[in-house]
C-alpha cells in the first residue's frame, strides 16, 4: 500500500452501484417531495442536537410518518445530530438516540465523539455517519473513523476530487460528499463568528451567517484599503453545483451525493433533486454516451438563489468564487402551486395554491423524471366551481385546465415578477 | 492532592529570544511549532529551533509542547511519522494535536510521547475529552467559547489534564481560502488601486490588516493569511488576571497566555503579571486577594483599540 502512486483520474472506473442521492428535508412535506423527486435518502433535523435550530425540525411522530413514506419508495431517513455538545447537552442524549432508532431512522450524522460513542452504545441499530463538521481531509483520519466502527464519512468540503480518489484507494469505507448547495467558507465547525457578534453558538445551531456580512479591510493604523464606495470585503461564498461534473464524482467512487439545504424551500429541494436524479440515471443507463443536458442547468438556475461554482473539487476557490457584489436573492422563478389531483376525462387539475397566480400568466409544470411543459393560466375556479379572478389565498384548492396530463405532487411555477 | 499540584503557566513564543525572555518572566511551559504542521503559531519553530528550545528549557524545569494541530491533508501524511519521531527524539514534553491522523500515526509508530488534544472551537464537553483520553490523550485544551461553570464542570468530570486560555486573542474563523488575496484581486479586476497592492506580500501575520464589520465600527478584527489559509481573530483580548483564582481553586491544570500578534514586551508584562498572581495565590490560598495594581503593567501596554475582556467566561450564549 505504501507504494501507491497518484490515483488515476482519467481511466474510468467501472461502477456497478449507483451512488446514493441524499437530499435535505426541513419539514415532513419537503421530505415527501425530496423522496418523490428521486432522493435515495433524506436527512432531517430533530428537535435537539442539530445545527439548524431555526428550521421546522421534526417531532418523533413526524419522523415515523416520514420514514413510512420514504420506505414506500425504498428510501432512507437520516437525522443530523451534528452539534458539538456542551456538558449540559449530554443529558437526554441516550433517550433521544433510542427514540430515533425506534422511529426507524437509518443513520445519524454526527460530529462529536460524545454523540458517536453514545449512539453506538445505546442505539446500535442506527448507523453513525461522521459529519462534515469534523473537517476530515485525509485518509488516515478516515481510516481512524472506520476503525472506530463508522461505515461512512462525510468529507470536509475542502477535499478535492483527487484527494477523494486517494482516500478511496486507501480505505474501504463509504464516502459522502456535498455536491450542491450553500457552503461555509470556513472549515466547517472552525467558525465562531456568530458567538462573537451575537452571542449565538454557531456549533450548536445558532449560526447567523456573519460570513456573508460586509466588512471594511484596513491596512495598519486606520487606513482603509479601499474607498467607501468600493465593494466591501466578505467571506461569503458562491454556492456549490457539481451537475456538470457528475461523471468525475461517480468514477472516483463517491458513494453518496449530498445536497445542502434544510432551510431551503420545497420547490428548491424538489427541483435540484429531480435534476441530479435524472443525471445519475442517465449516466448509469449509458456511461460512455453520457452527456449533460442543457435543460438540467436551466432547471437548477430556476431554483438557485446564488451564483454557483465547483468549490474545492478542482482547485482552491479564488476571487471569482466569492460574492462581493450586492446579492440578488430572488430566484428567477416562484413556486406557485402543487398538483393535488387530475381528472383525465375533463383535463382539469386541482392545484393547491402556494403563491399568487392568475389567468393569463405563463406558468411551467414540472414533475419527477424531467416531465415539463409550459402553458398560460386559463380560467380558475374554487372547489365549489365559483370563478376566481386570481388564486390569492395560501393553500386554497384551485381548479384549472392543464395543457397536458399532470400527477399529484407535480409543481407549478411562475416567473418572478421584478 | 489537587491542593499540592500547581497550575502550569503556559505561553507561546515567536522566537528563541522571546522564549528566553518569557521563561525569565515566569512561564512554566511553551507551545511552539511550524506552519507546515501547526496552525496559528506565534512564530516559526522548525525542528532545529525546537531542539534548541528543549535544550534551553529542560535544565530550568520548563516544558516544551510541539504543536501538530493543523487540519491535515493527504499530502502531509507521508511526512508525519518521521516528524513525530523527530519530536519525540528531540525530547518535547508533549505533542498538541487535533486531527485523529496524528493519534493514529503516533500509535502505529509506537511513540509514548504525551498527547494534548486541542480541537480549538470544538473541544466543548468532557465526554468527548474522555473519549480522546481513552485513545491516548493526556490533556484536553478547552474551547474558548465555554463559560466558567462549564470549565469547572469539565474539570470535575475528566481525569485528563485541563488547559484553558486566560489571556490574549482567539481565532474566530479559519478558512482554507485565501480571502484577502481574492478580495484584492477582485478589486484589481474592477480597476481599483489600493495600498494593499504595494505591500507585495502584505497579507501575513506582520501585515497589521484588520476588518471592521459595517455595524460595529469600534471593533477591529485582525486578519491574516498563511500556508494554512485565512485566519480572523477576536477584536478583544481575554484577560482573566483578576479572576484567575477561580481557575486555580478547582485545580485547572494549565492556563495559557496566547502571545500571537503581540510584541514581546507586552507578552513579558502579561507573563509577569500572571506569575505574580499565581505566586501570591499559592503563598496563601486562603488569604489571597486580588490587587488591582497587578493589572497596571498590562493596561499600560494594552493596544487602546483592543478591549480587555473576560471572553465567554461570564456570558450566556443561545442557539
mmCIF file of N, CA, C and O in Angstrom, chain A residues 209-263:
data_model
loop_
_atom_site.group_PDB
_atom_site.id
_atom_site.type_symbol
_atom_site.label_atom_id
_atom_site.label_comp_id
_atom_site.label_asym_id
_atom_site.label_seq_id
_atom_site.Cartn_x
_atom_site.Cartn_y
_atom_site.Cartn_z
ATOM 1 N N UNK A 209 -24.792 33.421 9.982
ATOM 2 C CA UNK A 209 -24.178 33.703 8.679
ATOM 3 C C UNK A 209 -23.428 35.025 8.625
ATOM 4 O O UNK A 209 -23.527 35.770 7.647
ATOM 5 N N UNK A 210 -22.663 35.298 9.683
ATOM 6 C CA UNK A 210 -21.874 36.538 9.706
ATOM 7 C C UNK A 210 -20.838 36.565 8.587
ATOM 8 O O UNK A 210 -20.336 37.622 8.231
ATOM 9 N N UNK A 211 -20.509 35.414 8.031
ATOM 10 C CA UNK A 211 -19.535 35.379 6.924
ATOM 11 C C UNK A 211 -20.090 36.073 5.695
ATOM 12 O O UNK A 211 -19.336 36.448 4.806
ATOM 13 N N UNK A 212 -21.410 36.235 5.639
ATOM 14 C CA UNK A 212 -21.995 36.897 4.468
ATOM 15 C C UNK A 212 -22.243 38.392 4.722
ATOM 16 O O UNK A 212 -22.801 39.088 3.882
ATOM 17 N N UNK A 213 -21.853 38.884 5.906
ATOM 18 C CA UNK A 213 -21.977 40.313 6.173
ATOM 19 C C UNK A 213 -20.859 41.057 5.435
ATOM 20 O O UNK A 213 -19.950 40.450 4.886
ATOM 21 N N UNK A 214 -20.942 42.396 5.480
ATOM 22 C CA UNK A 214 -19.949 43.211 4.779
ATOM 23 C C UNK A 214 -18.957 43.803 5.780
ATOM 24 O O UNK A 214 -19.337 44.233 6.872
ATOM 25 N N UNK A 215 -17.701 43.832 5.357
ATOM 26 C CA UNK A 215 -16.622 44.312 6.217
ATOM 27 C C UNK A 215 -15.755 45.300 5.445
ATOM 28 O O UNK A 215 -15.639 45.217 4.224
ATOM 29 N N UNK A 216 -15.122 46.223 6.200
ATOM 30 C CA UNK A 216 -14.093 47.074 5.606
ATOM 31 C C UNK A 216 -12.747 46.521 5.998
ATOM 32 O O UNK A 216 -12.532 46.143 7.154
ATOM 33 N N UNK A 217 -11.844 46.472 5.030
ATOM 34 C CA UNK A 217 -10.489 45.978 5.292
ATOM 35 C C UNK A 217 -9.575 47.175 5.511
ATOM 36 O O UNK A 217 -9.564 48.104 4.702
ATOM 37 N N UNK A 218 -8.836 47.156 6.611
ATOM 38 C CA UNK A 218 -7.930 48.258 6.942
ATOM 39 C C UNK A 218 -6.488 47.775 6.907
ATOM 40 O O UNK A 218 -6.184 46.659 7.321
ATOM 41 N N UNK A 219 -5.619 48.652 6.420
ATOM 42 C CA UNK A 219 -4.202 48.366 6.406
ATOM 43 C C UNK A 219 -3.585 49.124 7.563
ATOM 44 O O UNK A 219 -3.624 50.339 7.593
ATOM 45 N N UNK A 220 -3.067 48.428 8.512
ATOM 46 C CA UNK A 220 -2.421 49.038 9.667
ATOM 47 C C UNK A 220 -3.243 50.174 10.264
ATOM 48 O O UNK A 220 -4.442 50.195 10.139
ATOM 49 N N UNK A 221 -2.588 51.122 10.873
ATOM 50 C CA UNK A 221 -3.261 52.138 11.669
ATOM 51 C C UNK A 221 -4.306 52.972 10.935
ATOM 52 O O UNK A 221 -4.041 54.084 10.487
ATOM 53 N N UNK A 222 -5.497 52.445 10.819
ATOM 54 C CA UNK A 222 -6.609 53.294 10.425
ATOM 55 C C UNK A 222 -6.785 53.632 8.956
ATOM 56 O O UNK A 222 -7.695 54.367 8.614
ATOM 57 N N UNK A 223 -5.928 53.120 8.064
ATOM 58 C CA UNK A 223 -6.097 53.451 6.660
ATOM 59 C C UNK A 223 -6.910 52.376 5.951
ATOM 60 O O UNK A 223 -6.473 51.248 5.850
ATOM 61 N N UNK A 224 -8.111 52.720 5.471
ATOM 62 C CA UNK A 224 -8.895 51.706 4.755
ATOM 63 C C UNK A 224 -8.216 51.351 3.432
ATOM 64 O O UNK A 224 -7.623 52.219 2.788
ATOM 65 N N UNK A 225 -8.294 50.087 3.058
ATOM 66 C CA UNK A 225 -7.621 49.645 1.841
ATOM 67 C C UNK A 225 -8.321 50.155 0.593
ATOM 68 O O UNK A 225 -7.699 50.343 -0.436
ATOM 69 N N UNK A 226 -9.636 50.386 0.709
ATOM 70 C CA UNK A 226 -10.397 50.804 -0.466
ATOM 71 C C UNK A 226 -11.344 51.933 -0.109
ATOM 72 O O UNK A 226 -11.639 52.169 1.057
ATOM 73 N N UNK A 227 -11.827 52.596 -1.132
ATOM 74 C CA UNK A 227 -12.755 53.710 -0.923
ATOM 75 C C UNK A 227 -14.107 53.179 -0.437
ATOM 76 O O UNK A 227 -14.466 52.049 -0.739
ATOM 77 N N UNK A 228 -14.833 54.032 0.307
ATOM 78 C CA UNK A 228 -16.105 53.584 0.888
ATOM 79 C C UNK A 228 -17.098 53.076 -0.161
ATOM 80 O O UNK A 228 -17.912 52.208 0.121
ATOM 81 N N UNK A 229 -17.009 53.604 -1.395
ATOM 82 C CA UNK A 229 -17.997 53.191 -2.406
ATOM 83 C C UNK A 229 -17.601 51.886 -3.104
ATOM 84 O O UNK A 229 -18.386 51.310 -3.837
ATOM 85 N N UNK A 230 -16.375 51.407 -2.853
ATOM 86 C CA UNK A 230 -15.938 50.153 -3.474
ATOM 87 C C UNK A 230 -16.642 48.957 -2.840
ATOM 88 O O UNK A 230 -17.175 49.051 -1.744
ATOM 89 N N UNK A 231 -16.592 47.823 -3.544
ATOM 90 C CA UNK A 231 -17.151 46.587 -2.980
ATOM 91 C C UNK A 231 -16.473 46.284 -1.656
ATOM 92 O O UNK A 231 -15.257 46.416 -1.520
ATOM 93 N N UNK A 232 -17.274 45.873 -0.676
ATOM 94 C CA UNK A 232 -16.738 45.560 0.654
ATOM 95 C C UNK A 232 -16.115 44.170 0.673
ATOM 96 O O UNK A 232 -16.396 43.335 -0.187
ATOM 97 N N UNK A 233 -15.347 43.938 1.724
ATOM 98 C CA UNK A 233 -14.782 42.605 1.965
ATOM 99 C C UNK A 233 -15.890 41.698 2.514
ATOM 100 O O UNK A 233 -16.724 42.133 3.306
ATOM 101 N N UNK A 234 -15.850 40.443 2.103
ATOM 102 C CA UNK A 234 -16.777 39.460 2.671
ATOM 103 C C UNK A 234 -16.166 38.078 2.527
ATOM 104 O O UNK A 234 -15.301 37.867 1.680
ATOM 105 N N UNK A 235 -16.611 37.151 3.365
ATOM 106 C CA UNK A 235 -16.163 35.766 3.214
ATOM 107 C C UNK A 235 -17.220 34.952 2.489
ATOM 108 O O UNK A 235 -17.072 33.752 2.311
ATOM 109 N N UNK A 236 -18.324 35.594 2.122
ATOM 110 C CA UNK A 236 -19.459 34.887 1.543
ATOM 111 C C UNK A 236 -19.093 34.161 0.258
ATOM 112 O O UNK A 236 -18.548 34.757 -0.669
ATOM 113 N N UNK A 237 -19.422 32.888 0.216
ATOM 114 C CA UNK A 237 -19.056 32.066 -0.930
ATOM 115 C C UNK A 237 -20.236 31.875 -1.872
ATOM 116 O O UNK A 237 -21.385 31.884 -1.458
ATOM 117 N N UNK A 238 -19.905 31.691 -3.151
ATOM 118 C CA UNK A 238 -20.930 31.216 -4.078
ATOM 119 C C UNK A 238 -21.345 29.810 -3.669
ATOM 120 O O UNK A 238 -20.660 29.153 -2.886
ATOM 121 N N UNK A 239 -22.453 29.346 -4.205
ATOM 122 C CA UNK A 239 -22.943 28.008 -3.855
ATOM 123 C C UNK A 239 -22.313 26.942 -4.752
ATOM 124 O O UNK A 239 -21.969 27.203 -5.902
ATOM 125 N N UNK A 240 -22.227 25.759 -4.177
ATOM 126 C CA UNK A 240 -21.646 24.623 -4.883
ATOM 127 C C UNK A 240 -22.658 24.046 -5.876
ATOM 128 O O UNK A 240 -23.844 23.911 -5.551
ATOM 129 N N UNK A 241 -22.183 23.691 -7.075
ATOM 130 C CA UNK A 241 -23.022 22.965 -8.035
ATOM 131 C C UNK A 241 -22.129 22.074 -8.880
ATOM 132 O O UNK A 241 -21.305 22.560 -9.636
ATOM 133 N N UNK A 242 -22.284 20.768 -8.752
ATOM 134 C CA UNK A 242 -21.430 19.829 -9.471
ATOM 135 C C UNK A 242 -22.163 19.101 -10.585
ATOM 136 O O UNK A 242 -21.680 18.102 -11.103
ATOM 137 N N UNK A 243 -23.325 19.632 -11.011
ATOM 138 C CA UNK A 243 -24.119 18.917 -12.013
ATOM 139 C C UNK A 243 -23.327 18.703 -13.315
ATOM 140 O O UNK A 243 -23.517 17.706 -14.001
ATOM 141 N N UNK A 244 -22.412 19.630 -13.622
ATOM 142 C CA UNK A 244 -21.647 19.478 -14.865
ATOM 143 C C UNK A 244 -20.503 18.477 -14.739
ATOM 144 O O UNK A 244 -19.811 18.211 -15.714
ATOM 145 N N UNK A 245 -20.266 17.980 -13.534
ATOM 146 C CA UNK A 245 -19.082 17.131 -13.324
ATOM 147 C C UNK A 245 -19.411 15.808 -12.652
ATOM 148 O O UNK A 245 -18.582 15.236 -11.961
ATOM 149 N N UNK A 246 -20.632 15.339 -12.844
ATOM 150 C CA UNK A 246 -21.025 14.096 -12.170
ATOM 151 C C UNK A 246 -20.178 12.884 -12.536
ATOM 152 O O UNK A 246 -19.834 12.094 -11.653
ATOM 153 N N UNK A 247 -19.809 12.699 -13.822
ATOM 154 C CA UNK A 247 -19.020 11.502 -14.138
ATOM 155 C C UNK A 247 -17.742 11.405 -13.303
ATOM 156 O O UNK A 247 -17.405 10.334 -12.807
ATOM 157 N N UNK A 248 -17.058 12.523 -13.101
ATOM 158 C CA UNK A 248 -15.837 12.523 -12.293
ATOM 159 C C UNK A 248 -16.115 12.062 -10.871
ATOM 160 O O UNK A 248 -15.380 11.245 -10.311
ATOM 161 N N UNK A 249 -17.187 12.575 -10.303
ATOM 162 C CA UNK A 249 -17.543 12.196 -8.926
ATOM 163 C C UNK A 249 -17.908 10.713 -8.845
ATOM 164 O O UNK A 249 -17.562 10.026 -7.892
ATOM 165 N N UNK A 250 -18.613 10.244 -9.856
ATOM 166 C CA UNK A 250 -19.025 8.838 -9.867
ATOM 167 C C UNK A 250 -17.775 7.957 -10.012
ATOM 168 O O UNK A 250 -17.607 6.976 -9.287
ATOM 169 N N UNK A 251 -16.886 8.357 -10.907
ATOM 170 C CA UNK A 251 -15.744 7.493 -11.219
ATOM 171 C C UNK A 251 -14.689 7.433 -10.121
ATOM 172 O O UNK A 251 -13.990 6.432 -9.991
ATOM 173 N N UNK A 252 -14.551 8.485 -9.305
ATOM 174 C CA UNK A 252 -13.610 8.361 -8.175
ATOM 175 C C UNK A 252 -14.237 7.551 -7.042
ATOM 176 O O UNK A 252 -13.550 7.167 -6.109
ATOM 177 N N UNK A 253 -15.530 7.292 -7.127
ATOM 178 C CA UNK A 253 -16.132 6.381 -6.157
ATOM 179 C C UNK A 253 -16.854 7.039 -4.994
ATOM 180 O O UNK A 253 -17.008 6.434 -3.938
ATOM 181 N N UNK A 254 -17.307 8.282 -5.177
ATOM 182 C CA UNK A 254 -18.121 8.898 -4.114
ATOM 183 C C UNK A 254 -19.410 8.082 -3.971
ATOM 184 O O UNK A 254 -20.081 7.797 -4.961
ATOM 185 N N UNK A 255 -19.721 7.658 -2.751
ATOM 186 C CA UNK A 255 -20.848 6.748 -2.537
ATOM 187 C C UNK A 255 -22.162 7.464 -2.317
ATOM 188 O O UNK A 255 -23.222 6.905 -2.529
ATOM 189 N N UNK A 256 -22.087 8.694 -1.836
ATOM 190 C CA UNK A 256 -23.319 9.430 -1.580
ATOM 191 C C UNK A 256 -23.135 10.882 -1.995
ATOM 192 O O UNK A 256 -22.187 11.543 -1.588
ATOM 193 N N UNK A 257 -24.042 11.342 -2.844
ATOM 194 C CA UNK A 257 -24.024 12.730 -3.332
ATOM 195 C C UNK A 257 -24.992 13.528 -2.469
ATOM 196 O O UNK A 257 -26.200 13.292 -2.503
ATOM 197 N N UNK A 258 -24.459 14.475 -1.751
ATOM 198 C CA UNK A 258 -25.282 15.189 -0.786
ATOM 199 C C UNK A 258 -25.645 16.587 -1.271
ATOM 200 O O UNK A 258 -24.795 17.342 -1.731
ATOM 201 N N UNK A 259 -26.910 16.907 -1.128
ATOM 202 C CA UNK A 259 -27.392 18.249 -1.459
ATOM 203 C C UNK A 259 -27.618 18.989 -0.148
ATOM 204 O O UNK A 259 -28.205 18.440 0.787
ATOM 205 N N UNK A 260 -27.131 20.212 -0.077
ATOM 206 C CA UNK A 260 -27.284 21.020 1.141
ATOM 207 C C UNK A 260 -28.635 21.713 1.126
ATOM 208 O O UNK A 260 -29.188 21.955 0.056
ATOM 209 N N UNK A 261 -29.178 22.039 2.321
ATOM 210 C CA UNK A 261 -30.313 22.955 2.312
ATOM 211 C C UNK A 261 -31.534 22.576 3.118
ATOM 212 O O UNK A 261 -32.642 22.565 2.597
ATOM 213 N N UNK A 262 -31.346 22.294 4.419
ATOM 214 C CA UNK A 262 -32.522 22.015 5.248
ATOM 215 C C UNK A 262 -33.393 23.245 5.433
ATOM 216 O O UNK A 262 -34.536 23.144 5.838
ATOM 217 N N UNK A 263 -32.835 24.431 5.144
ATOM 218 C CA UNK A 263 -33.622 25.661 5.278
ATOM 219 C C UNK A 263 -34.201 26.091 3.919
ATOM 220 O O UNK A 263 -34.895 27.097 3.842
#
